GROMACS .gro file of C-alpha atoms in nm:
model
  365
    1MET     CA    1  -0.736   6.258  -6.309
    2ALA     CA    2  -0.509   6.158  -6.030
    3ASP     CA    3  -0.693   6.056  -5.716
    4LEU     CA    4  -0.678   6.328  -5.454
    5PRO     CA    5  -0.590   6.243  -5.095
    6ILE     CA    6  -0.904   6.219  -4.869
    7GLN     CA    7  -0.904   6.485  -4.599
    8VAL     CA    8  -1.058   6.436  -4.275
    9LEU     CA    9  -1.195   6.740  -4.111
   10VAL     CA   10  -1.263   6.736  -3.734
   11PRO     CA   11  -1.493   6.980  -3.567
   12GLY     CA   12  -1.294   7.216  -3.340
   13ILE     CA   13  -0.945   7.129  -3.478
   14PRO     CA   14  -0.780   7.340  -3.749
   15GLN     CA   15  -0.728   7.179  -4.092
   16ASN     CA   16  -0.348   7.187  -4.084
   17ALA     CA   17  -0.336   7.022  -3.728
   18ALA     CA   18  -0.584   6.750  -3.831
   19THR     CA   19  -0.373   6.656  -4.148
   20ALA     CA   20  -0.040   6.689  -3.966
   21ALA     CA   21   0.163   6.356  -3.975
   22LYS     CA   22   0.201   6.186  -3.638
   23PRO     CA   23   0.557   6.111  -3.535
   24GLU     CA   24   0.658   5.745  -3.584
   25GLU     CA   25   0.735   5.550  -3.257
   26PRO     CA   26   1.082   5.400  -3.255
   27TRP     CA   27   1.118   5.028  -3.316
   28ARG     CA   28   1.108   4.810  -3.012
   29GLU     CA   29   1.153   4.440  -2.980
   30ASN     CA   30   0.837   4.259  -2.855
   31LEU     CA   31   0.963   4.035  -2.565
   32ASN     CA   32   0.616   3.893  -2.480
   33MET     CA   33   0.607   3.521  -2.538
   34GLN     CA   34   0.276   3.360  -2.667
   35MET     CA   35   0.179   3.009  -2.726
   36VAL     CA   36   0.061   2.957  -3.074
   37CYS     CA   37  -0.080   2.642  -3.225
   38ARG     CA   38   0.191   2.495  -3.465
   39GLU     CA   39  -0.092   2.348  -3.692
   40CYS     CA   40  -0.350   2.642  -3.708
   41LYS     CA   41  -0.099   2.929  -3.654
   42GLU     CA   42  -0.389   3.153  -3.583
   43PHE     CA   43  -0.337   3.470  -3.394
   44PRO     CA   44  -0.461   3.536  -3.135
   45PRO     CA   45  -0.453   3.185  -3.043
   46ASN     CA   46  -0.759   2.992  -2.941
   47LEU     CA   47  -0.614   2.788  -2.653
   48VAL     CA   48  -0.834   2.608  -2.387
   49GLU     CA   49  -0.687   2.490  -2.040
   50GLU     CA   50  -0.828   2.152  -1.932
   51PHE     CA   51  -0.755   2.143  -1.571
   52SER     CA   52  -0.927   1.801  -1.517
   53SER     CA   53  -0.651   1.641  -1.731
   54GLY     CA   54  -0.394   1.908  -1.691
   55ASP     CA   55  -0.342   1.979  -2.065
   56MET     CA   56  -0.337   2.292  -2.277
   57VAL     CA   57  -0.535   2.221  -2.586
   58CYS     CA   58  -0.597   2.415  -2.912
   59GLY     CA   59  -0.961   2.496  -2.922
   60THR     CA   60  -0.967   2.498  -3.311
   61CYS     CA   61  -0.789   2.169  -3.410
   62GLY     CA   62  -0.770   1.988  -3.076
   63LEU     CA   63  -0.383   1.958  -3.067
   64VAL     CA   64  -0.229   1.919  -2.727
   65LEU     CA   65   0.018   2.183  -2.676
   66GLY     CA   66   0.128   2.139  -2.310
   67ASP     CA   67   0.083   1.898  -2.004
   68ARG     CA   68   0.093   1.929  -1.642
   69ILE     CA   69  -0.094   2.266  -1.644
   70VAL     CA   70  -0.125   2.379  -1.272
   71ASP     CA   71  -0.477   2.466  -1.168
   72THR     CA   72  -0.449   2.825  -1.038
   73ARG     CA   73  -0.826   2.869  -0.960
   74SER     CA   74  -0.941   2.909  -0.595
   75GLU     CA   75  -0.999   2.608  -0.380
   76TRP     CA   76  -1.200   2.789  -0.119
   77ARG     CA   77  -1.518   2.593  -0.165
   78THR     CA   78  -1.764   2.468   0.081
   79PHE     CA   79  -1.999   2.173   0.057
   80SER     CA   80  -2.269   2.263   0.307
   81ASN     CA   81  -2.550   2.213   0.063
   82ASP     CA   82  -2.442   1.860   0.010
   83ASP     CA   83  -2.402   1.766   0.378
   84GLN     CA   84  -2.698   1.657   0.580
   85GLY     CA   85  -2.525   1.712   0.923
   86ASN     CA   86  -2.479   2.077   0.851
   87ASP     CA   87  -2.126   2.061   0.968
   88ASP     CA   88  -1.987   2.248   0.654
   89PRO     CA   89  -1.700   2.020   0.570
   90SER     CA   90  -1.471   2.255   0.382
   91ARG     CA   91  -1.147   2.171   0.227
   92VAL     CA   92  -0.943   2.311   0.511
   93GLY     CA   93  -0.746   2.128   0.767
   94ASP     CA   94  -0.545   1.810   0.803
   95GLY     CA   95  -0.679   1.483   0.664
   96ALA     CA   96  -0.880   1.270   0.900
   97ASN     CA   97  -0.714   0.940   1.019
   98PRO     CA   98  -0.955   0.637   0.936
   99LEU     CA   99  -0.803   0.436   1.215
  100LEU     CA  100  -0.929   0.686   1.484
  101ASN     CA  101  -1.294   0.776   1.588
  102GLY     CA  102  -1.453   1.115   1.656
  103SER     CA  103  -1.320   1.457   1.611
  104GLN     CA  104  -0.940   1.462   1.571
  105LEU     CA  105  -0.882   1.844   1.585
  106GLN     CA  106  -0.767   1.901   1.933
  107THR     CA  107  -0.591   2.170   2.121
  108THR     CA  108  -0.301   2.101   2.370
  109ILE     CA  109  -0.202   2.348   2.636
  110SER     CA  110   0.161   2.390   2.710
  111PHE     CA  111   0.321   2.468   3.043
  112GLY     CA  112   0.531   2.773   2.926
  113ASP     CA  113   0.379   3.044   3.155
  114GLY     CA  114   0.695   3.102   3.359
  115GLY     CA  115   0.618   2.835   3.627
  116SER     CA  116   0.303   2.996   3.780
  117GLY     CA  117   0.111   2.667   3.770
  118ARG     CA  118  -0.197   2.820   3.594
  119SER     CA  119  -0.116   2.648   3.263
  120ARG     CA  120  -0.069   2.321   3.432
  121ASP     CA  121  -0.418   2.346   3.581
  122LEU     CA  122  -0.558   2.441   3.260
  123HIS     CA  123  -0.377   2.150   3.091
  124ARG     CA  124  -0.536   1.903   3.353
  125ALA     CA  125  -0.883   2.047   3.305
  126GLN     CA  126  -0.854   2.029   2.925
  127ASN     CA  127  -0.749   1.666   2.935
  128LYS     CA  128  -1.029   1.579   3.174
  129ALA     CA  129  -1.276   1.744   2.913
  130THR     CA  130  -1.152   1.587   2.610
  131HIS     CA  131  -1.044   1.254   2.756
  132ASP     CA  132  -1.154   0.962   2.543
  133LYS     CA  133  -1.068   0.621   2.695
  134GLY     CA  134  -1.158   0.446   2.376
  135THR     CA  135  -0.923   0.650   2.158
  136LYS     CA  136  -0.641   0.602   2.424
  137ASN     CA  137  -0.679   0.231   2.407
  138LEU     CA  138  -0.670   0.221   2.028
  139LEU     CA  139  -0.357   0.425   2.014
  140ALA     CA  140  -0.176   0.197   2.270
  141ALA     CA  141  -0.284  -0.094   2.060
  142TYR     CA  142  -0.168   0.064   1.740
  143LYS     CA  143   0.172   0.143   1.904
  144GLU     CA  144   0.220  -0.216   2.012
  145ILE     CA  145   0.133  -0.350   1.662
  146GLY     CA  146   0.378  -0.105   1.496
  147ALA     CA  147   0.652  -0.201   1.734
  148LEU     CA  148   0.595  -0.571   1.698
  149CYS     CA  149   0.599  -0.535   1.317
  150ASP     CA  150   0.908  -0.316   1.303
  151ALA     CA  151   1.093  -0.569   1.529
  152TRP     CA  152   1.070  -0.833   1.250
  153ASN     CA  153   1.095  -0.609   0.962
  154ILE     CA  154   0.743  -0.680   0.851
  155PRO     CA  155   0.618  -0.440   0.569
  156LYS     CA  156   0.423  -0.127   0.664
  157ASN     CA  157   0.102  -0.236   0.462
  158VAL     CA  158   0.098  -0.547   0.698
  159SER     CA  159   0.107  -0.332   0.992
  160ASP     CA  160  -0.174  -0.097   0.862
  161THR     CA  161  -0.379  -0.392   0.774
  162ALA     CA  162  -0.343  -0.548   1.133
  163LYS     CA  163  -0.453  -0.209   1.281
  164HIS     CA  164  -0.759  -0.186   1.052
  165LEU     CA  165  -0.855  -0.551   1.173
  166PHE     CA  166  -0.811  -0.458   1.529
  167LYS     CA  167  -1.031  -0.144   1.495
  168MET     CA  168  -1.310  -0.359   1.342
  169VAL     CA  169  -1.293  -0.586   1.647
  170ASN     CA  170  -1.272  -0.285   1.895
  171ASP     CA  171  -1.562  -0.094   1.731
  172ALA     CA  172  -1.784  -0.410   1.739
  173GLY     CA  173  -1.704  -0.475   2.105
  174ALA     CA  174  -1.621  -0.837   2.040
  175PHE     CA  175  -1.390  -1.071   2.230
  176ARG     CA  176  -1.416  -0.872   2.559
  177GLY     CA  177  -1.292  -1.163   2.763
  178LYS     CA  178  -0.991  -1.227   2.545
  179SER     CA  179  -0.650  -1.096   2.611
  180GLN     CA  180  -0.558  -0.792   2.398
  181ASP     CA  181  -0.213  -0.955   2.324
  182ALA     CA  182  -0.374  -1.258   2.185
  183ILE     CA  183  -0.617  -1.048   1.960
  184ILE     CA  184  -0.312  -0.835   1.828
  185ALA     CA  185  -0.121  -1.159   1.761
  186GLY     CA  186  -0.423  -1.301   1.556
  187CYS     CA  187  -0.455  -0.965   1.368
  188ILE     CA  188  -0.101  -0.973   1.270
  189PHE     CA  189  -0.129  -1.340   1.161
  190ILE     CA  190  -0.434  -1.267   0.934
  191ALA     CA  191  -0.277  -0.933   0.805
  192CYS     CA  192   0.037  -1.128   0.708
  193ARG     CA  193  -0.175  -1.375   0.497
  194GLN     CA  194  -0.389  -1.105   0.354
  195CYS     CA  195  -0.072  -0.920   0.230
  196LYS     CA  196   0.085  -1.229   0.065
  197VAL     CA  197   0.383  -1.247   0.325
  198PRO     CA  198   0.260  -1.532   0.553
  199ARG     CA  199   0.412  -1.606   0.895
  200THR     CA  200   0.388  -1.938   1.072
  201PHE     CA  201   0.235  -1.984   1.419
  202ARG     CA  202   0.579  -2.036   1.546
  203GLU     CA  203   0.704  -1.715   1.430
  204ILE     CA  204   0.421  -1.525   1.566
  205PHE     CA  205   0.462  -1.689   1.896
  206ALA     CA  206   0.836  -1.583   1.901
  207LEU     CA  207   0.725  -1.234   1.809
  208THR     CA  208   0.435  -1.179   2.050
  209LYS     CA  209   0.505  -1.432   2.320
  210VAL     CA  210   0.148  -1.561   2.294
  211SER     CA  211   0.127  -1.953   2.292
  212LYS     CA  212   0.052  -2.125   1.955
  213LYS     CA  213  -0.235  -2.285   2.092
  214GLU     CA  214  -0.398  -1.958   2.184
  215ILE     CA  215  -0.294  -1.786   1.861
  216GLY     CA  216  -0.487  -2.073   1.669
  217ARG     CA  217  -0.795  -2.041   1.882
  218VAL     CA  218  -0.808  -1.665   1.834
  219PHE     CA  219  -0.724  -1.684   1.469
  220LYS     CA  220  -1.029  -1.926   1.410
  221ALA     CA  221  -1.259  -1.701   1.602
  222LEU     CA  222  -1.140  -1.372   1.432
  223GLU     CA  223  -1.177  -1.543   1.090
  224LYS     CA  224  -1.543  -1.626   1.176
  225PHE     CA  225  -1.611  -1.275   1.307
  226PHE     CA  226  -1.459  -1.097   1.003
  227ALA     CA  227  -1.656  -1.324   0.756
  228VAL     CA  228  -1.990  -1.239   0.948
  229GLN     CA  229  -1.905  -0.873   0.933
  230ASN     CA  230  -1.822  -0.887   0.573
  231GLU     CA  231  -2.163  -1.061   0.478
  232GLU     CA  232  -2.359  -0.803   0.682
  233LYS     CA  233  -2.168  -0.511   0.519
  234MET     CA  234  -2.224  -0.656   0.167
  235ALA     CA  235  -2.590  -0.728   0.244
  236ASN     CA  236  -2.649  -0.356   0.359
  237VAL     CA  237  -2.483  -0.228   0.036
  238VAL     CA  238  -2.703  -0.435  -0.189
  239GLN     CA  239  -3.022  -0.354   0.014
  240ALA     CA  240  -2.940   0.022  -0.036
  241GLY     CA  241  -2.901  -0.032  -0.405
  242GLY     CA  242  -2.533   0.010  -0.425
  243ILE     CA  243  -2.273  -0.195  -0.609
  244VAL     CA  244  -2.051  -0.431  -0.412
  245ASN     CA  245  -1.679  -0.361  -0.446
  246PRO     CA  246  -1.501  -0.683  -0.451
  247ASN     CA  247  -1.168  -0.501  -0.344
  248ASP     CA  248  -1.339  -0.375  -0.043
  249SER     CA  249  -1.461  -0.715   0.080
  250TYR     CA  250  -1.288  -0.951   0.336
  251ASN     CA  251  -1.142  -1.260   0.182
  252THR     CA  252  -1.100  -1.562   0.401
  253THR     CA  253  -0.739  -1.661   0.424
  254THR     CA  254  -0.602  -2.011   0.318
  255SER     CA  255  -0.336  -2.206   0.488
  256THR     CA  256   0.015  -2.129   0.421
  257LYS     CA  257   0.192  -2.301   0.128
  258ALA     CA  258   0.543  -2.426   0.097
  259GLN     CA  259   0.620  -2.205  -0.211
  260GLU     CA  260   0.512  -1.898  -0.037
  261LEU     CA  261   0.785  -1.967   0.236
  262CYS     CA  262   1.051  -2.051  -0.010
  263ILE     CA  263   1.097  -1.687  -0.131
  264ARG     CA  264   1.172  -1.557   0.229
  265TYR     CA  265   1.398  -1.848   0.327
  266CYS     CA  266   1.610  -1.838   0.015
  267SER     CA  267   1.650  -1.464   0.064
  268GLN     CA  268   1.782  -1.517   0.418
  269LEU     CA  269   2.021  -1.781   0.288
  270GLY     CA  270   2.152  -1.566   0.026
  271LEU     CA  271   2.052  -1.796  -0.262
  272SER     CA  272   2.010  -1.657  -0.626
  273ALA     CA  273   1.693  -1.575  -0.808
  274LYS     CA  274   1.726  -1.898  -1.031
  275CYS     CA  275   1.752  -2.113  -0.723
  276THR     CA  276   1.450  -1.946  -0.559
  277MET     CA  277   1.248  -2.014  -0.867
  278VAL     CA  278   1.348  -2.374  -0.882
  279SER     CA  279   1.261  -2.428  -0.511
  280GLN     CA  280   0.928  -2.270  -0.574
  281GLU     CA  281   0.847  -2.481  -0.872
  282LEU     CA  282   0.961  -2.790  -0.684
  283ALA     CA  283   0.733  -2.717  -0.396
  284ASP     CA  284   0.443  -2.668  -0.649
  285LYS     CA  285   0.534  -3.002  -0.823
  286MET     CA  286   0.568  -3.185  -0.499
  287SER     CA  287   0.207  -3.114  -0.413
  288THR     CA  288   0.092  -3.265  -0.755
  289VAL     CA  289   0.324  -3.561  -0.737
  290GLY     CA  290   0.237  -3.617  -0.370
  291SER     CA  291   0.579  -3.682  -0.245
  292LEU     CA  292   0.551  -3.482   0.077
  293ALA     CA  293   0.182  -3.537   0.144
  294GLY     CA  294   0.095  -3.477   0.510
  295ARG     CA  295   0.421  -3.283   0.586
  296SER     CA  296   0.408  -2.929   0.729
  297PRO     CA  297   0.477  -2.646   0.504
  298LEU     CA  298   0.790  -2.566   0.704
  299SER     CA  299   0.957  -2.905   0.659
  300ALA     CA  300   0.836  -2.914   0.283
  301ALA     CA  301   0.994  -2.577   0.211
  302ALA     CA  302   1.312  -2.652   0.384
  303ALA     CA  303   1.345  -3.004   0.198
  304CYS     CA  304   1.264  -2.831  -0.139
  305ILE     CA  305   1.548  -2.549  -0.070
  306TYR     CA  306   1.786  -2.822   0.028
  307PHE     CA  307   1.714  -3.019  -0.293
  308ALA     CA  308   1.721  -2.717  -0.507
  309SER     CA  309   2.048  -2.556  -0.361
  310HIS     CA  310   2.248  -2.863  -0.430
  311LEU     CA  311   2.087  -2.918  -0.777
  312MET     CA  312   2.177  -2.552  -0.877
  313ARG     CA  313   2.548  -2.588  -0.743
  314GLN     CA  314   2.477  -2.353  -0.449
  315GLY     CA  315   2.460  -2.629  -0.185
  316LYS     CA  316   2.349  -2.546   0.169
  317SER     CA  317   2.372  -2.790   0.462
  318ALA     CA  318   2.076  -2.899   0.643
  319LYS     CA  319   2.198  -2.739   0.961
  320GLU     CA  320   2.210  -2.386   0.773
  321ILE     CA  321   1.858  -2.437   0.647
  322SER     CA  322   1.726  -2.562   0.985
  323ALA     CA  323   1.849  -2.231   1.150
  324VAL     CA  324   1.635  -2.018   0.904
  325ALA     CA  325   1.326  -2.245   0.866
  326GLY     CA  326   1.304  -2.352   1.237
  327VAL     CA  327   1.286  -2.731   1.169
  328SER     CA  328   1.542  -2.987   1.272
  329ASP     CA  329   1.809  -3.099   1.016
  330GLY     CA  330   1.688  -3.466   1.076
  331THR     CA  331   1.343  -3.355   0.962
  332ILE     CA  332   1.488  -3.194   0.649
  333ARG     CA  333   1.695  -3.508   0.565
  334THR     CA  334   1.384  -3.725   0.612
  335SER     CA  335   1.189  -3.509   0.377
  336TYR     CA  336   1.457  -3.493   0.136
  337LYS     CA  337   1.477  -3.871   0.100
  338LEU     CA  338   1.108  -3.864  -0.025
  339LEU     CA  339   1.196  -3.600  -0.285
  340GLU     CA  340   1.507  -3.769  -0.389
  341ALA     CA  341   1.314  -4.090  -0.455
  342GLU     CA  342   1.081  -3.910  -0.699
  343LYS     CA  343   1.361  -3.684  -0.851
  344ASP     CA  344   1.298  -3.815  -1.215
  345LYS     CA  345   0.937  -3.684  -1.188
  346LEU     CA  346   1.020  -3.359  -1.012
  347ILE     CA  347   1.330  -3.236  -1.216
  348ASN     CA  348   1.242  -3.011  -1.510
  349PRO     CA  349   1.509  -3.050  -1.782
  350ASP     CA  350   1.505  -2.684  -1.836
  351TRP     CA  351   1.672  -2.639  -1.496
  352LEU     CA  352   1.976  -2.832  -1.630
  353LYS     CA  353   2.024  -2.642  -1.951
  354ASP     CA  354   2.367  -2.486  -2.023
  355GLY     CA  355   2.508  -2.644  -1.724
  356LYS     CA  356   2.320  -2.438  -1.466
  357GLY     CA  357   2.233  -2.742  -1.270
  358ASP     CA  358   2.347  -3.112  -1.227
  359ALA     CA  359   2.152  -3.380  -1.083
  360LYS     CA  360   2.470  -3.565  -0.989
  361LEU     CA  361   2.533  -3.316  -0.719
  362LEU     CA  362   2.228  -3.414  -0.519
  363PRO     CA  363   2.342  -3.581  -0.183
  364LYS     CA  364   2.316  -3.948  -0.174
  365VAL     CA  365   2.053  -4.099   0.066
   0.00000   0.00000   0.00000
């Protein structure tokens, strides 16, 4: 017997109506786009959004299907339970400036009231209530440091480091009898050394108009102060059971070396990168051979540039180099004589390969 079709009887509905065929829906293209794992090809897909790494990952096989996923979850979170001061530091508002103290969210009253004078009185009263002399002095010092660094095209990281050093001195209340200009000059000098762009006392004197003797005196006092502050800070971290971060500690600066000055002087003279490298290697070899022992880094760097420029067919006169280095051309020639006497030990044969350099082009003594 042939199988009879099964009839479904629904209470309350006639038999013919229950078995009547439903009209078919017209075909429509599915325009919805869905991401499916190309390895598993399972549907519906088992996808996991990892907001910590910004990836879309298949939950079955672990294949990464997309990156740079935007975290669309709410950021309205509070951290009042984690804070001991009960000030509820929520993630709302501008970021705090680490170079300033106290609350930095202030209100300023304008004068746009039609000239009645009431807003001027409110502005004056509000300034008296929120006036902070310490912050005002800090802002004035920061402005001066920024102007001095911009005047000599000193990088911004040097300016920020100098401001941080000045804030450390100001917060500790040290050097109260010293001139603020001298302290600023000392902070800029130390910041240049910390950021590997050293400047000489003569250059800082030309920049700040503070005498070289005073800059040297303040520099030594600041170095000692920062070293003591760093030791106390590290001791407190260890006592609290923490781990000392070597990148967060203050490193005592060393004296300026001739090879550190060669880069800047060669750039100002328009010399090539090869000539700059030769002058740096020459300054480094000079310290091992002892050719210019006892000479200042300025005269040593100038003599090395004079030697390297003629050796690499880009000769610069002693007068041109003296205008950049700030030493007399006679001092450059005197230092060059000492280098020329040891040229066989100083010249690297690799410098002369392929005709890039020629020892015969060196000026005769």
